[in-house]
Short mmCIF file of C-alpha atoms and ligand atoms in Angstrom, two decimals:
data_model
loop_
_atom_site.label_atom_id
_atom_site.label_comp_id
_atom_site.label_asym_id
_atom_site.label_seq_id
_atom_site.Cartn_x
_atom_site.Cartn_y
_atom_site.Cartn_z
CA MET A 110 60.91 13.23 -33.19
CA PRO A 111 59.35 10.04 -31.30
CA LYS A 112 55.98 11.71 -32.04
CA ILE A 113 56.97 11.77 -35.57
CA HIS A 114 57.91 8.36 -35.75
CA LEU A 115 54.76 7.09 -34.00
CA LEU A 116 52.88 9.19 -36.73
CA ILE A 117 54.77 7.00 -39.34
CA SER A 118 54.03 3.76 -37.67
CA ILE A 119 50.38 4.56 -37.33
CA VAL A 120 50.32 5.66 -41.47
CA LEU A 121 52.51 2.40 -42.23
CA VAL A 122 50.06 -0.13 -40.12
CA ALA A 123 47.29 1.70 -41.84
CA PHE A 124 48.51 0.82 -45.16
CA ALA A 125 49.19 -2.79 -43.96
CA VAL A 126 45.58 -3.23 -42.94
CA ALA A 127 44.44 -1.90 -46.18
CA SER A 128 46.50 -4.08 -48.13
CA CYS A 129 46.24 -7.39 -46.40
CA SER A 130 42.73 -8.46 -47.39
CA SER A 131 42.66 -11.04 -50.43
CA SER A 132 39.93 -11.61 -52.62
CA PRO A 133 37.71 -15.15 -52.69
CA THR A 134 40.41 -16.30 -55.13
CA GLY A 135 43.05 -15.28 -52.93
CA ARG A 136 44.46 -12.34 -55.15
CA SER A 137 45.50 -9.66 -52.88
CA GLN A 138 43.22 -6.67 -52.25
CA MET A 139 43.97 -3.30 -51.51
CA ILE A 140 40.50 -2.05 -49.67
CA TRP A 141 40.15 0.49 -47.18
CA LYS A 142 36.94 2.23 -47.96
CA SER A 143 33.52 1.16 -46.12
CA ASP A 144 31.46 -0.90 -47.96
CA LYS A 145 28.53 0.39 -46.23
CA GLU A 146 29.01 3.47 -47.73
CA LEU A 147 29.71 2.29 -51.20
CA GLU A 148 26.58 0.33 -50.63
CA ALA A 149 24.64 3.52 -49.75
CA GLN A 150 25.73 5.48 -52.37
CA SER A 151 25.23 2.38 -55.29
CA ARG A 152 21.73 2.24 -54.10
CA LYS A 153 21.06 5.94 -54.68
CA ALA A 154 22.74 5.71 -58.03
CA PHE A 155 20.86 2.63 -58.83
CA ASN A 156 17.58 4.47 -58.02
CA GLN A 157 18.62 7.38 -60.01
CA MET A 158 19.17 5.15 -63.02
CA ARG A 159 15.91 3.92 -62.61
CA ALA A 160 14.24 6.80 -62.46
CA SER A 161 15.65 8.20 -65.72
CA MET A 162 16.44 5.20 -67.84
CA PRO A 163 13.60 3.47 -70.05
CA LEU A 164 12.86 0.18 -68.20
CA SER A 165 11.66 -2.72 -70.44
CA THR A 166 7.91 -3.50 -70.21
CA ASP A 167 8.38 -6.71 -71.83
CA ARG A 168 6.68 -9.22 -69.43
CA LYS A 169 8.56 -12.03 -71.20
CA LYS A 170 11.73 -10.75 -71.07
CA ILE A 171 11.44 -9.21 -67.37
CA ASP A 172 10.38 -12.56 -65.99
CA PHE A 173 13.25 -14.60 -67.98
CA VAL A 174 15.71 -12.11 -66.34
CA TYR A 175 14.51 -12.27 -62.91
CA CYS A 176 13.88 -16.06 -63.14
CA VAL A 177 17.85 -16.38 -63.79
CA ALA A 178 19.15 -13.78 -61.38
CA GLU A 179 16.93 -15.30 -58.52
CA ALA A 180 18.20 -18.63 -58.99
CA VAL A 181 22.05 -17.30 -59.07
CA VAL A 182 21.14 -15.17 -55.94
CA ALA A 183 19.74 -18.44 -53.95
CA VAL A 184 23.34 -19.68 -54.11
CA LEU A 185 24.98 -16.81 -52.29
CA ASP A 186 26.77 -17.12 -49.12
CA PRO A 187 26.65 -14.59 -46.20
CA PRO A 188 26.77 -11.81 -46.26
CA TYR A 189 25.34 -11.50 -49.42
CA SER A 190 22.22 -13.60 -48.95
CA ASP A 191 21.12 -11.46 -46.71
CA PHE A 192 21.06 -8.70 -49.08
CA GLU A 193 17.89 -7.36 -51.01
CA TRP A 194 18.66 -7.98 -54.51
CA ASP A 195 17.11 -5.49 -56.75
CA LEU A 196 17.11 -6.16 -60.48
CA ALA A 197 16.34 -3.52 -63.05
CA VAL A 198 15.97 -4.43 -67.01
CA PHE A 199 16.62 -1.57 -69.14
CA ASP A 200 14.88 -1.24 -72.60
CA ASN A 201 18.21 -0.63 -74.04
CA ASP A 202 20.02 -1.96 -77.31
CA ALA A 203 23.32 -2.03 -75.52
CA VAL A 204 24.99 -5.49 -75.00
CA ASN A 205 25.53 -4.90 -71.13
CA ALA A 206 24.78 -5.61 -67.58
CA PHE A 207 26.15 -4.64 -64.37
CA ALA A 208 25.93 -5.64 -60.54
CA MET A 209 26.58 -2.67 -57.87
CA PRO A 210 27.54 -3.10 -54.21
CA GLY A 211 24.62 -3.45 -52.09
CA GLY A 212 22.77 -6.18 -54.32
CA LYS A 213 21.66 -4.26 -57.30
CA ILE A 214 21.72 -5.59 -60.57
CA GLY A 215 20.78 -4.09 -64.30
CA VAL A 216 20.60 -5.88 -67.29
CA PHE A 217 19.93 -4.14 -70.76
CA THR A 218 17.74 -5.84 -73.08
CA GLY A 219 20.46 -5.89 -75.59
CA ILE A 220 22.29 -8.51 -74.04
CA LEU A 221 19.21 -10.89 -74.33
CA LYS A 222 19.94 -10.86 -78.42
CA VAL A 223 23.51 -12.37 -77.44
CA THR A 224 22.36 -15.13 -74.93
CA GLU A 225 20.55 -18.16 -76.25
CA ASN A 226 19.48 -19.45 -73.42
CA GLN A 227 19.27 -19.53 -69.33
CA HIS A 228 22.67 -20.86 -68.69
CA GLN A 229 24.23 -18.07 -70.83
CA LEU A 230 22.18 -15.32 -69.57
CA ALA A 231 23.56 -17.04 -65.60
CA ALA A 232 27.01 -16.93 -67.11
CA VAL A 233 26.30 -13.09 -67.29
CA ILE A 234 25.02 -12.34 -64.25
CA GLY A 235 26.82 -14.73 -62.25
CA HIS A 236 29.86 -12.56 -63.45
CA GLU A 237 28.34 -9.24 -62.46
CA ILE A 238 27.47 -10.80 -59.20
CA ALA A 239 30.93 -11.92 -58.32
CA HIS A 240 32.22 -8.21 -58.91
CA VAL A 241 30.05 -7.37 -56.02
CA THR A 242 30.90 -10.49 -53.74
CA ALA A 243 34.76 -9.96 -54.55
CA ARG A 244 34.35 -5.98 -53.30
CA HIS A 245 36.09 -4.78 -56.83
CA SER A 246 34.39 -1.94 -56.55
CA ASN A 247 35.63 -1.06 -53.35
CA GLU A 248 39.00 -2.25 -54.71
CA ARG A 249 38.54 0.91 -57.23
CA ALA A 250 37.43 3.15 -54.80
CA SER A 251 40.50 2.80 -52.44
CA ARG A 252 42.99 3.03 -55.33
CA ALA A 253 41.50 6.18 -56.67
CA SER A 254 40.99 7.67 -52.93
CA LEU A 255 44.89 7.04 -52.59
CA THR A 256 45.58 9.02 -55.88
CA GLY A 257 43.93 11.93 -53.58
CA ILE A 258 41.50 12.28 -56.37
CA GLY A 259 37.84 12.88 -55.03
CA VAL A 260 35.97 10.51 -57.11
CA ASN A 261 32.35 10.14 -57.10
CA VAL A 262 31.22 6.55 -56.05
CA ALA A 263 28.62 6.39 -58.81
CA ALA A 264 31.20 7.51 -61.70
CA ILE A 265 33.30 4.51 -60.52
CA ILE A 266 30.60 2.24 -60.75
CA LEU A 267 29.03 3.81 -63.86
CA GLY A 268 31.82 4.84 -65.82
CA GLY A 269 35.01 5.72 -63.51
CA GLY A 270 37.32 6.22 -66.61
CA HIS A 271 36.34 9.68 -66.10
CA SER A 272 37.90 10.46 -62.61
CA GLY A 273 36.40 13.20 -60.85
CA ALA A 274 33.65 13.45 -62.90
CA THR A 275 29.99 13.68 -61.73
CA TYR A 276 27.99 11.69 -63.74
CA THR A 277 24.09 11.89 -64.00
CA ALA A 278 22.11 8.90 -64.71
CA GLN A 279 21.36 9.96 -67.98
CA GLN A 280 25.03 10.74 -69.19
CA ALA A 281 26.09 7.36 -67.71
CA LEU A 282 23.33 6.03 -70.07
CA ASP A 283 24.65 8.01 -73.16
CA ALA A 284 28.30 7.01 -72.15
CA GLY A 285 27.55 3.42 -71.40
CA ALA A 286 26.41 2.70 -75.25
CA ALA A 287 30.31 4.10 -76.18
CA VAL A 288 32.39 3.04 -73.59
CA GLY A 289 30.42 0.72 -71.59
CA ILE A 290 29.12 1.12 -67.58
CA SER A 291 32.28 -0.59 -65.70
CA LEU A 292 34.78 0.55 -67.82
CA PRO A 293 37.74 0.41 -64.89
CA HIS A 294 37.47 -3.36 -64.36
CA THR A 295 41.09 -4.81 -64.23
CA ARG A 296 41.99 -7.99 -66.17
CA GLY A 297 42.82 -9.17 -62.85
CA GLN A 298 39.08 -8.55 -61.26
CA GLU A 299 37.49 -9.85 -64.62
CA SER A 300 39.12 -12.95 -64.68
CA GLU A 301 38.09 -13.51 -60.87
CA ALA A 302 34.97 -12.61 -61.70
CA ASP A 303 35.07 -15.40 -64.29
CA ILE A 304 35.93 -17.80 -62.05
CA ILE A 305 33.57 -17.06 -59.27
CA GLY A 306 30.69 -16.38 -61.65
CA LEU A 307 31.25 -19.75 -63.12
CA GLU A 308 30.66 -21.26 -59.55
CA TYR A 309 27.48 -19.64 -59.00
CA MET A 310 25.76 -20.63 -62.10
CA ALA A 311 26.81 -24.10 -61.61
CA LYS A 312 25.61 -24.09 -58.27
CA ALA A 313 22.38 -22.65 -59.17
CA GLY A 314 21.92 -25.63 -61.76
CA PHE A 315 22.87 -23.26 -64.92
CA ASP A 316 25.49 -25.30 -67.31
CA PRO A 317 29.01 -23.96 -66.91
CA ARG A 318 30.12 -25.05 -69.89
CA GLU A 319 27.48 -22.87 -71.70
CA SER A 320 29.84 -19.93 -70.89
CA VAL A 321 32.45 -20.69 -73.65
CA PRO A 322 29.72 -19.84 -76.49
CA LEU A 323 28.53 -17.29 -74.50
CA TRP A 324 31.71 -15.72 -74.45
CA GLN A 325 32.30 -16.50 -77.71
CA ARG A 326 29.24 -15.02 -79.00
CA MET A 327 30.13 -11.70 -76.62
CA ALA A 328 33.17 -11.46 -78.36
CA ALA A 329 31.89 -11.77 -81.93
CA SER A 330 29.50 -9.00 -81.09
CA SER A 331 32.36 -6.59 -80.30
CA GLU A 332 30.98 -3.81 -82.12
CA LYS A 333 27.90 -3.52 -79.86
CA ALA A 334 29.42 -4.78 -76.80
CA PRO A 335 30.90 -2.03 -74.53
CA ALA A 336 34.08 -2.68 -72.40
CA GLU A 337 32.80 -4.59 -69.35
CA PHE A 338 32.43 -7.33 -71.77
CA LEU A 339 35.47 -6.65 -73.97
CA SER A 340 38.40 -4.35 -73.51
CA THR A 341 39.51 -5.06 -70.22
CA HIS A 342 38.55 -8.82 -70.39
CA PRO A 343 41.57 -11.38 -70.94
CA ALA A 344 41.53 -12.00 -74.81
CA SER A 345 39.10 -14.12 -75.80
CA GLU A 346 41.56 -17.44 -76.33
CA THR A 347 43.04 -17.00 -72.74
CA ARG A 348 39.45 -16.69 -71.22
CA ILE A 349 38.19 -19.48 -72.97
CA GLU A 350 40.90 -21.43 -71.57
CA ASN A 351 40.79 -19.88 -67.94
CA LEU A 352 36.56 -21.09 -68.15
CA VAL A 353 37.37 -24.61 -69.20
CA SER A 354 40.36 -25.26 -66.86
CA GLU A 355 37.59 -24.33 -64.17
CA TRP A 356 35.24 -27.55 -65.37
CA PRO A 357 36.68 -30.05 -63.04
CA LYS A 358 35.71 -27.95 -60.37
CA THR A 359 32.13 -26.59 -61.45
CA LEU A 360 31.00 -29.56 -63.10
CA PRO A 361 30.47 -31.51 -59.97
CA MET A 362 28.92 -28.42 -58.67
CA TYR A 363 26.47 -28.52 -61.64
CA ASN A 364 26.18 -32.29 -61.35
CA GLU A 365 25.16 -31.88 -57.21
CA ALA A 366 22.52 -29.12 -58.02
CA ILE A 367 21.15 -31.25 -60.61
CA GLU A 368 20.78 -34.24 -58.00
CA GLU A 369 19.60 -31.88 -55.16
CA GLY A 370 16.55 -30.53 -57.56
CA ARG A 371 17.93 -27.08 -58.15
CA ILE A 372 16.79 -26.99 -61.95
CA PRO A 373 16.17 -23.76 -63.05
CA THR A 374 13.57 -23.67 -65.82
CA CYS A 375 13.82 -19.88 -66.74
CA SER A 376 12.16 -19.82 -70.44
CA LYS A 377 13.45 -17.08 -73.02
CA GLU A 378 10.34 -17.11 -75.00
ZN1 ZN B 682 33.08 -7.93 -65.76
#
């Protein structure tokens, strides 16, 4: 009997350790997967996507996305500032973008039809990077592993609504148009990515107020915009209210960036 008790207490401790971490905004997170392992698997999946999906060859578009992403990444704190961030601009009409553990960012050219300027693209990229720094993939992978389903990490990142499925990059692309690349984010994760993303863009010198027209335009393009930006997101009005309620905090960050000379000039054309 003592042995059984010991086992039970070990299991309880394991659960306690797994459940007691908290996200950057103070939401409690159940995380018990290895970040390093997820990062390695993400790198592999990202390389597969880059090898099999058409990349943009439009120099202006690539430079524009690179310029915005570089400015946002520059304001990150360790350990994320130490990552070798990678960017791929996919030639695809889907209104989509994603970021993976380990610092891999993918932007579909379709999103550039929705973003009117550098500030709005920064809102998107800040949101995606926030999913990484808030360890949302690990949260999803941990939750999936608790259910005992052997879930492919790439599937979780690329469209984990299909638990247990093994996605190839091409299948992910095909599915991406229909269901979105990051289907399984929860609303809590989405709201959190909005808030943290707003801070990143402001610190980088992008106007956080531009996030409002951006998400309104995103909602208006809902026929093309997949799940990452719509179905699991807070309802548009709530989302806008949440963003506006963060302005007293983020506008001073923006003003400080401008004063300190962080004034990005990423040109769309
Ligand atoms: Zn999101």
